[in-house]
Coordinates of C-alpha atoms in Angstrom, one line a residue:
M1 CA 46.0 34.8 0.9
T2 CA 44.4 31.5 -0.2
E3 CA 40.6 31.5 0.3
L4 CA 39.3 28.8 2.6
P5 CA 37.0 26.2 1.0
R6 CA 33.3 26.7 1.6
S7 CA 31.8 24.2 4.1
Y8 CA 28.5 22.3 3.8
R9 CA 26.1 20.3 5.8
V10 CA 23.3 18.0 4.5
E11 CA 20.4 17.2 6.8
T12 CA 18.3 14.2 5.8
Y13 CA 14.7 13.3 6.6
G14 CA 12.8 10.2 5.6
C15 CA 13.5 6.9 3.9
Q16 CA 16.6 5.0 2.8
M17 CA 16.3 6.5 -0.7
N18 CA 16.7 9.9 0.8
V19 CA 19.8 8.7 2.8
H20 CA 21.1 7.3 -0.5
D21 CA 20.5 10.6 -2.3
S22 CA 22.2 12.6 0.5
E23 CA 25.4 10.6 0.1
R24 CA 25.2 11.7 -3.6
L25 CA 24.6 15.3 -2.6
S26 CA 27.6 15.2 -0.4
G27 CA 29.7 13.7 -3.1
L28 CA 28.6 16.4 -5.6
L29 CA 29.5 19.2 -3.2
E30 CA 32.9 17.8 -2.4
G31 CA 33.5 17.3 -6.1
A32 CA 32.8 21.0 -6.5
G33 CA 35.3 21.9 -3.8
Y34 CA 33.2 22.2 -0.7
V35 CA 34.3 20.5 2.6
R36 CA 32.1 18.9 5.1
A37 CA 31.4 21.0 8.2
P38 CA 32.5 19.5 11.5
E39 CA 29.9 17.4 13.4
G40 CA 27.8 19.6 15.7
S41 CA 28.5 22.8 13.8
D42 CA 24.7 23.1 13.2
G43 CA 24.1 26.4 11.4
D44 CA 27.7 27.4 11.0
A45 CA 28.2 25.8 7.6
D46 CA 28.4 28.0 4.5
V47 CA 25.9 25.8 2.7
V48 CA 23.1 23.9 4.5
V49 CA 21.1 21.4 2.4
F50 CA 17.7 20.0 3.6
N51 CA 16.9 16.7 1.9
T52 CA 13.2 16.5 2.7
C53 CA 10.5 13.9 3.0
A54 CA 6.7 14.4 2.3
V55 CA 5.4 11.2 3.9
R56 CA 4.3 12.5 7.3
E57 CA 1.6 15.1 7.7
N58 CA 3.9 17.5 9.7
A59 CA 6.8 17.2 7.3
D60 CA 6.4 20.9 6.1
N61 CA 6.2 22.1 9.7
K62 CA 9.5 20.5 10.5
L63 CA 11.1 22.0 7.4
Y64 CA 9.8 25.5 7.9
G65 CA 10.7 25.4 11.6
N66 CA 14.3 24.5 10.7
L67 CA 14.4 27.2 8.0
G68 CA 13.1 29.8 10.5
R69 CA 15.8 28.8 12.9
L70 CA 18.5 29.4 10.3
A71 CA 17.1 32.7 9.1
P72 CA 18.9 34.9 11.7
R73 CA 22.1 32.9 11.3
K74 CA 22.1 33.5 7.6
A75 CA 21.4 37.2 8.1
G76 CA 24.5 37.4 10.2
R77 CA 26.7 35.3 7.9
P78 CA 27.3 36.9 4.5
G79 CA 27.5 34.4 1.7
M80 CA 25.7 31.6 3.6
Q81 CA 23.3 29.6 1.3
I82 CA 20.4 27.3 2.1
A83 CA 19.1 24.7 -0.3
V84 CA 16.0 22.5 -0.1
G85 CA 15.6 19.3 -2.0
G86 CA 13.8 16.0 -1.9
C87 CA 10.1 15.0 -1.9
L88 CA 8.7 18.0 -0.2
A89 CA 10.6 20.3 -2.6
Q90 CA 9.2 18.3 -5.5
K91 CA 5.7 18.8 -4.1
D92 CA 5.8 22.4 -2.9
R93 CA 8.1 24.0 -5.4
D94 CA 7.7 27.8 -5.4
T95 CA 5.8 27.7 -2.1
I96 CA 9.1 27.1 -0.3
V97 CA 10.6 30.4 -1.5
R98 CA 7.3 32.3 -0.9
R99 CA 7.2 31.0 2.7
A100 CA 11.0 31.3 3.3
P101 CA 12.4 33.9 0.9
W102 CA 15.9 33.5 2.4
V103 CA 16.2 30.0 0.8
D104 CA 18.6 30.2 -2.2
V105 CA 17.9 26.9 -4.0
V106 CA 15.0 24.5 -4.4
F107 CA 15.5 21.3 -6.4
G108 CA 13.5 18.1 -6.8
T109 CA 13.9 14.4 -6.6
H110 CA 14.8 14.0 -10.3
N111 CA 17.7 16.6 -10.6
I112 CA 19.9 16.3 -7.5
G113 CA 22.9 16.4 -9.8
K114 CA 22.2 20.1 -10.4
L115 CA 22.8 21.2 -6.9
P116 CA 26.3 22.7 -7.3
V117 CA 25.3 24.5 -10.5
L118 CA 22.2 25.9 -8.8
L119 CA 24.1 27.1 -5.8
E120 CA 26.6 29.0 -8.0
R121 CA 23.9 30.5 -10.1
A122 CA 22.0 31.7 -7.0
R123 CA 25.3 33.3 -5.8
V124 CA 26.1 35.0 -9.0
R125 CA 22.5 36.2 -9.8
E126 CA 21.7 37.0 -6.1
E127 CA 18.3 35.5 -6.4
A128 CA 16.6 32.1 -5.5
Q129 CA 16.9 29.3 -8.1
V130 CA 13.9 26.9 -8.2
E131 CA 14.4 24.0 -10.6
I132 CA 12.1 21.0 -10.5
A133 CA 12.6 18.4 -13.2
E134 CA 9.5 16.3 -14.1
S135 CA 11.5 13.1 -15.0
L136 CA 14.8 11.6 -13.9
E137 CA 17.8 13.3 -15.3
A138 CA 20.5 11.0 -14.0
F139 CA 20.3 7.8 -11.9
P140 CA 21.4 8.7 -8.4
S141 CA 24.0 5.9 -8.3
T142 CA 25.8 7.3 -11.4
L143 CA 26.6 10.5 -9.4
P144 CA 29.7 11.1 -7.2
T145 CA 29.2 9.9 -3.6
R146 CA 30.5 10.4 -0.1
R147 CA 29.5 7.2 1.6
E148 CA 28.9 7.4 5.4
S149 CA 30.2 3.8 5.9
A150 CA 33.5 2.3 4.7
Y151 CA 32.1 -1.3 4.9
A152 CA 28.4 -1.0 3.9
A153 CA 26.8 0.7 1.0
W154 CA 23.4 1.3 -0.6
V155 CA 23.0 0.3 -4.3
S156 CA 19.9 1.7 -6.0
I157 CA 18.4 -0.7 -8.5
S158 CA 15.3 1.3 -9.4
V159 CA 13.6 4.6 -8.6
G160 CA 9.9 5.5 -8.6
C161 CA 6.9 3.3 -8.0
N162 CA 4.0 2.0 -10.2
N163 CA 1.6 1.4 -7.2
T164 CA -1.3 3.7 -6.3
C165 CA -1.6 3.2 -2.6
T166 CA -4.1 5.8 -1.3
F167 CA -2.0 6.8 1.7
C168 CA 1.2 7.4 -0.2
I169 CA 2.4 10.4 -2.2
V170 CA 5.7 8.9 -3.3
P171 CA 4.7 7.9 -6.8
A172 CA 3.6 11.4 -7.5
L173 CA 7.0 12.8 -6.4
R174 CA 9.4 10.0 -7.5
G175 CA 7.6 9.1 -10.7
K176 CA 6.9 5.8 -12.4
E177 CA 9.3 3.0 -11.8
K178 CA 12.5 3.1 -13.7
D179 CA 15.0 0.2 -13.6
R180 CA 18.7 0.2 -14.0
R181 CA 20.4 -2.3 -16.3
P182 CA 21.6 -5.4 -14.4
G183 CA 25.1 -5.0 -15.8
D184 CA 25.3 -1.4 -14.4
I185 CA 24.1 -2.6 -11.0
L186 CA 26.7 -5.4 -10.8
A187 CA 29.5 -3.1 -12.1
E188 CA 28.7 -0.7 -9.2
I189 CA 28.6 -3.6 -6.7
E190 CA 32.0 -5.0 -7.9
A191 CA 33.6 -1.5 -7.8
L192 CA 32.3 -1.0 -4.2
V193 CA 33.7 -4.4 -3.2
A194 CA 37.0 -3.5 -4.7
E195 CA 37.0 -0.4 -2.4
G196 CA 36.5 -2.7 0.7
V197 CA 32.7 -2.8 1.0
S198 CA 31.5 -6.2 2.2
E199 CA 27.7 -5.5 2.7
I200 CA 25.4 -4.0 0.2
T201 CA 21.7 -3.2 0.4
L202 CA 19.7 -3.2 -2.8
L203 CA 17.4 -0.2 -2.7
G204 CA 14.1 0.6 -4.5
Q205 CA 10.7 2.1 -3.7
N206 CA 9.3 -1.3 -4.6
V207 CA 12.5 -3.3 -4.9
N208 CA 11.1 -6.7 -5.9
A209 CA 9.1 -5.2 -8.8
Y210 CA 12.5 -4.8 -10.4
G211 CA 12.3 -6.0 -14.0
S212 CA 8.8 -4.6 -14.8
D213 CA 10.5 -1.7 -16.6
I214 CA 12.8 -4.1 -18.6
G215 CA 10.2 -6.8 -19.3
D216 CA 11.6 -9.6 -17.1
R217 CA 9.4 -10.8 -14.2
E218 CA 12.3 -12.9 -12.7
A219 CA 14.9 -10.1 -13.0
F220 CA 15.1 -9.5 -9.2
S221 CA 15.7 -13.2 -8.3
K222 CA 18.3 -13.3 -11.1
L223 CA 20.0 -10.2 -9.6
L224 CA 20.1 -11.8 -6.1
R225 CA 21.8 -14.9 -7.6
A226 CA 24.2 -12.7 -9.5
C227 CA 25.2 -10.9 -6.3
G228 CA 26.1 -14.4 -4.9
R229 CA 28.8 -14.7 -7.6
V230 CA 30.6 -11.4 -6.6
D231 CA 33.9 -12.4 -4.9
G232 CA 34.3 -10.6 -1.6
L233 CA 30.7 -9.6 -1.2
E234 CA 29.7 -11.1 2.2
R235 CA 26.2 -9.8 2.9
V236 CA 23.4 -8.8 0.6
R237 CA 20.1 -7.2 1.9
F238 CA 17.3 -5.4 0.1
T239 CA 14.4 -3.0 1.0
S240 CA 11.6 -2.6 0.6
P241 CA 9.6 -5.3 -1.2
H242 CA 5.9 -5.4 -1.9
P243 CA 3.8 -8.5 -1.2
R244 CA 2.1 -8.2 -4.6
D245 CA 5.4 -8.9 -6.4
F246 CA 6.9 -11.3 -3.9
T247 CA 7.2 -14.5 -6.0
D248 CA 8.5 -18.0 -5.3
D249 CA 11.6 -17.5 -7.4
V250 CA 12.7 -14.7 -5.1
I251 CA 12.2 -16.9 -2.0
A252 CA 14.3 -19.6 -3.7
A253 CA 17.0 -17.2 -4.6
M254 CA 17.2 -15.9 -1.0
A255 CA 17.4 -19.5 0.3
E256 CA 20.0 -20.7 -2.2
T257 CA 22.3 -17.7 -2.4
P258 CA 24.7 -17.9 0.7
N259 CA 25.5 -14.2 0.9
V260 CA 21.8 -13.1 0.7
M261 CA 21.0 -12.6 4.4
P262 CA 18.1 -14.4 6.2
Q263 CA 16.3 -11.1 6.7
L264 CA 13.1 -9.8 5.1
H265 CA 11.3 -6.5 5.6
M266 CA 7.7 -7.0 4.3
P267 CA 5.3 -4.1 4.7
L268 CA 1.9 -5.3 6.0
Q269 CA 0.2 -1.9 6.6
S270 CA -3.0 -3.6 7.8
G271 CA -4.3 -7.1 8.5
S272 CA -7.9 -6.2 7.5
D273 CA -8.9 -7.1 3.9
T274 CA -11.4 -4.2 4.0
V275 CA -8.7 -1.7 5.0
L276 CA -6.2 -3.2 2.5
R277 CA -8.8 -2.7 -0.2
A278 CA -9.3 1.0 0.8
M279 CA -5.6 1.4 0.9
R280 CA -5.5 0.0 -2.7
R281 CA -3.0 -2.7 -1.6
S282 CA -3.3 -5.6 -4.0
Y283 CA -3.0 -8.5 -1.5
R284 CA -5.1 -9.7 1.3
Q285 CA -4.3 -11.2 4.8
E286 CA -4.2 -14.8 3.5
R287 CA -1.8 -14.0 0.7
F288 CA 0.5 -12.1 3.1
L289 CA 0.6 -14.9 5.7
G290 CA 1.1 -17.4 2.9
I291 CA 4.3 -15.5 1.9
I292 CA 5.6 -15.5 5.5
E293 CA 4.9 -19.2 5.7
K294 CA 6.8 -20.0 2.5
V295 CA 9.8 -17.8 3.6
R296 CA 10.0 -19.6 7.0
A297 CA 9.8 -23.0 5.3
A298 CA 12.7 -22.1 3.0
I299 CA 14.7 -20.0 5.5
P300 CA 13.9 -21.2 9.1
H301 CA 16.0 -18.6 10.9
A302 CA 14.8 -15.6 8.8
A303 CA 14.0 -12.5 10.8
I304 CA 10.9 -10.8 9.3
S305 CA 10.0 -7.2 10.0
T306 CA 7.1 -5.0 8.7
D307 CA 5.4 -1.7 8.6
I308 CA 1.9 -1.2 10.0
I309 CA -0.4 1.9 9.9
V310 CA -2.9 2.2 12.7
G311 CA -6.1 4.3 12.3
F312 CA -6.5 4.4 8.5
P313 CA -9.8 6.2 7.6
G314 CA -12.7 3.8 8.1
E315 CA -10.8 1.3 10.2
T316 CA -13.2 -0.3 12.7
E317 CA -12.4 -2.1 15.9
E318 CA -13.0 -5.4 14.0
D319 CA -10.5 -4.3 11.3
F320 CA -7.9 -3.5 13.9
E321 CA -8.4 -6.9 15.6
Q322 CA -7.6 -8.4 12.2
T323 CA -4.3 -6.5 12.3
L324 CA -3.5 -7.9 15.7
H325 CA -4.4 -11.4 14.5
T326 CA -2.0 -11.1 11.6
V327 CA 0.8 -9.8 13.9
R328 CA 0.2 -12.8 16.2
E329 CA 0.3 -15.2 13.2
A330 CA 3.3 -13.6 11.5
R331 CA 5.4 -13.2 14.6
F332 CA 7.6 -10.4 13.3
A333 CA 11.0 -9.8 14.7
N334 CA 10.1 -6.2 14.8
A335 CA 7.6 -3.7 13.4
F336 CA 7.7 -0.1 12.4
T337 CA 4.3 1.1 13.6
F338 CA 2.8 4.4 12.5
Q339 CA -0.3 6.3 13.5
Y340 CA -2.1 7.3 10.3
S341 CA -1.6 10.9 9.4
K342 CA -2.9 12.8 6.3
R343 CA -0.6 13.3 3.4
P344 CA -1.9 16.3 1.4
G345 CA -2.4 15.2 -2.2
T346 CA -3.3 11.6 -1.4
P347 CA -6.8 10.1 -1.8
A348 CA -6.9 9.0 1.8
A349 CA -6.5 12.5 3.1
T350 CA -10.1 13.3 2.0
M351 CA -11.7 10.0 2.7
D352 CA -14.7 9.8 5.0
G353 CA -14.3 8.0 8.4
Q354 CA -11.2 9.8 9.7
I355 CA -10.5 8.2 13.1
P356 CA -10.3 10.4 16.2
K357 CA -6.8 10.9 17.6
K358 CA -7.8 9.3 21.0
V359 CA -9.0 6.1 19.3
V360 CA -5.9 5.9 17.1
Q361 CA -3.6 6.4 20.1
E362 CA -5.3 3.7 22.1
R363 CA -5.1 1.2 19.2
Y364 CA -1.5 2.1 18.5
E365 CA -0.5 1.4 22.2
R366 CA -2.2 -2.0 22.1
L367 CA -0.3 -2.9 18.8
V368 CA 3.0 -1.7 20.2
A369 CA 2.5 -3.7 23.4
L370 CA 1.7 -6.9 21.4
Q371 CA 4.7 -6.5 19.1
E372 CA 7.1 -5.8 22.0
E373 CA 5.9 -9.1 23.6
I374 CA 6.5 -10.9 20.3
S375 CA 9.8 -9.3 19.6
W376 CA 11.1 -10.3 23.0
A377 CA 9.9 -13.9 22.7
E378 CA 11.4 -14.2 19.2
N379 CA 14.7 -12.7 20.5
K380 CA 14.8 -15.2 23.4
K381 CA 14.9 -18.0 20.8
Q382 CA 18.4 -16.7 19.8
V383 CA 19.9 -17.3 23.3
G384 CA 22.5 -20.1 23.0
R385 CA 23.0 -19.6 19.3
T386 CA 26.5 -18.9 17.9
L387 CA 26.4 -16.0 15.4
D388 CA 28.9 -14.2 13.2
V389 CA 28.4 -10.5 13.9
M390 CA 29.7 -7.8 11.6
V391 CA 31.1 -5.1 13.8
A392 CA 29.3 -1.8 13.3
E393 CA 30.1 1.9 14.0
G394 CA 27.8 3.9 16.2
E395 CA 25.2 1.2 16.8
G396 CA 25.7 0.9 20.5
R397 CA 25.0 4.2 22.3
K398 CA 26.3 2.8 25.7
D399 CA 29.3 0.9 24.4
G400 CA 31.8 3.2 26.0
A401 CA 30.3 2.8 29.4
T402 CA 29.7 -0.9 29.2
R403 CA 33.0 -1.8 27.5
R404 CA 31.1 -3.5 24.8
L405 CA 31.1 -3.3 21.0
S406 CA 28.1 -3.7 18.7
G407 CA 27.2 -5.2 15.4
R408 CA 24.7 -6.9 13.2
A409 CA 23.9 -10.6 13.0
P410 CA 23.2 -12.1 9.6
D411 CA 19.5 -11.6 10.2
N412 CA 20.2 -7.9 11.0
R413 CA 19.5 -8.2 14.8
L414 CA 21.5 -5.8 16.9
V415 CA 24.1 -7.6 19.0
H416 CA 26.1 -6.1 21.9
F417 CA 29.2 -8.2 22.7
T418 CA 32.1 -8.1 25.1
Q419 CA 35.1 -6.2 23.8
P420 CA 37.9 -8.7 23.0
E421 CA 41.5 -7.9 24.0
G422 CA 42.8 -7.6 20.5
E423 CA 41.9 -4.8 18.0
V424 CA 38.5 -5.1 16.4
R425 CA 37.4 -2.6 13.7
P426 CA 34.0 -1.8 12.1
G427 CA 33.7 -4.2 9.2
D428 CA 35.5 -7.0 10.9
V429 CA 33.5 -10.1 11.9
V430 CA 33.4 -11.7 15.4
T431 CA 31.9 -15.0 16.4
V432 CA 29.9 -14.9 19.7
E433 CA 27.4 -16.9 21.7
I434 CA 24.1 -15.1 22.6
T435 CA 23.5 -15.1 26.3
Y436 CA 20.6 -12.7 26.8
A437 CA 17.8 -11.2 24.8
A438 CA 15.9 -7.9 25.2
P439 CA 13.1 -6.9 22.9
H440 CA 15.3 -4.8 20.6
H441 CA 18.8 -6.3 21.0
L442 CA 20.8 -9.3 22.0
L443 CA 23.8 -9.6 24.4
A444 CA 26.8 -11.9 24.1
E445 CA 28.4 -11.5 27.5
G446 CA 31.0 -14.2 27.2
A447 CA 34.4 -14.0 25.5
V448 CA 34.5 -13.6 21.7
S449 CA 35.4 -17.0 20.3
A450 CA 36.9 -15.7 17.0
V451 CA 37.8 -12.5 15.3
R452 CA 38.1 -12.3 11.5
R453 CA 39.9 -9.3 10.2
T454 CA 38.4 -8.3 6.8
R455 CA 39.0 -6.1 3.8
A456 CA 36.1 -4.1 5.0
G457 CA 37.9 -3.4 8.3
D458 CA 41.0 -2.5 6.4
A459 CA 38.9 0.0 4.4
W460 CA 37.5 1.5 7.6
Q461 CA 41.0 1.8 9.1
K462 CA 42.3 3.5 5.9
R463 CA 39.5 6.0 6.0
Q464 CA 40.3 6.8 9.7
E465 CA 44.0 7.3 8.9
A466 CA 43.1 9.6 6.0
A467 CA 40.9 11.7 8.2
A468 CA 43.4 12.0 11.1
P469 CA 45.2 15.3 11.6
K470 CA 48.7 15.2 10.2
P471 CA 51.5 16.0 12.7
A472 CA 53.2 19.3 12.2
G473 CA 56.7 19.0 10.7
V474 CA 59.5 21.4 10.2
M475 CA 58.3 24.1 7.8
L476 CA 60.5 25.3 5.0
G477 CA 59.4 28.3 3.0
L478 CA 56.0 29.9 3.3
P479 CA 53.3 28.1 5.2
S480 CA 50.0 27.3 3.4
V481 CA 46.7 28.7 4.5
G482 CA 43.5 26.8 4.8
V483 CA 42.7 23.1 5.0
P484 CA 43.8 20.3 2.6
A485 CA 41.7 19.7 -0.4
P486 CA 39.1 16.9 0.2
L487 CA 39.8 13.4 -0.9
P488 CA 38.3 12.7 -4.3
A489 CA 34.9 10.9 -4.3
P490 CA 35.0 7.3 -5.4
A491 CA 34.6 6.8 -9.1
V492 CA 31.3 4.9 -8.6
P493 CA 29.1 5.2 -6.0
G494 CA 12.8 3.6 -0.7
C495 CA 9.9 4.6 1.5
A496 CA 9.2 3.3 5.0
L497 CA 5.6 3.1 4.0

């Protein structure tokens, strides 16, 4: 009897870089003969991989809670394996196996390509395999991938970070910045577009510092302009930049390259110069607001988002008021707001002046209320505009009940629109008029004025057809046992704070 392929599940925590890495982990496992476990199977996969994050204070509690939940399932399922990778694995190393001895493999951020080998070695030797590389072994984008989307893709242009922010542990876990060659990046983008991808997001821990490793200060703006020359590439985004490295040539490239979207995510962290200095952020409030002003002058309809930390050690009420002032001046489309939490191993974790939880919570609520008000006001400015919306998959949780579809405007705002009579597929583009604005989404309640079928939509449809169950035919000879082999992975393929 033919042995069934082993199934796998990858659970991802943290930033876009981890999401990008998880697509590679899935591609590696499928290349090694594993098949993806059905959605909702939870602990019923033969191999469960946790791709971890170490940014939040309770990251380890979340991991060990999940590992504890899986322990009895593994005990009752002979041959089941558990692997832990990512930033927390890079940081904790042997601690994971000591605290959860039923874990089979621990691997770090620099050697994700070793996962299939480590799983097989753990199975043969019947003992845990812990392998943490100290430097990058292979650029993630050179590894096989199983992309979650048929029409949009991440493209990593660098890994690591040269900054020393006192609240962030990422540089210690991801290492110094290492840039890919521009030709390799563009070759990957062109290959993705040939597969039907129409939107790419350039990814890096500090994406606009690209070029520091190869000695070209204008390398990032040149890369954006080069993306504009890729036939069939409709939308280009990037995340996350750093204000220190955000130069005028990047703003010009954004404004002058039609497929670079009018969207910018620019982490503020704090509006107080005193707190920014303690955070070891190399810009001040005036410099930050100056960048926002230049971007809006060059790209009037740009939607700008940010990250903000509330309650950093030593933050006074006056410091917090400076953050509120900056938010009022910048008028962000939306903000990812965080209450400061200690990251073990960072300088901020041992700083004097840790803020009581009650004070942090009160400030956080005031900030969220202000940003909600601004987000709603900025979204109301979109009412009456006609926008081209790329249809998305899984963006609108209530689409089934409301008979709507959802997608993203060029500036990345979420738009829910009336379902047209004809077929519309994820990756296709519809033209709609915005009729209503909420703080976190827009509505287009009238009829769709145009539908453009795209190669990206064709790619999505092809993927659906490939995944659909094949009808049973007349069987001649002996039936096969098991499931079909997985489709081959394509030949080619940052932190929130």
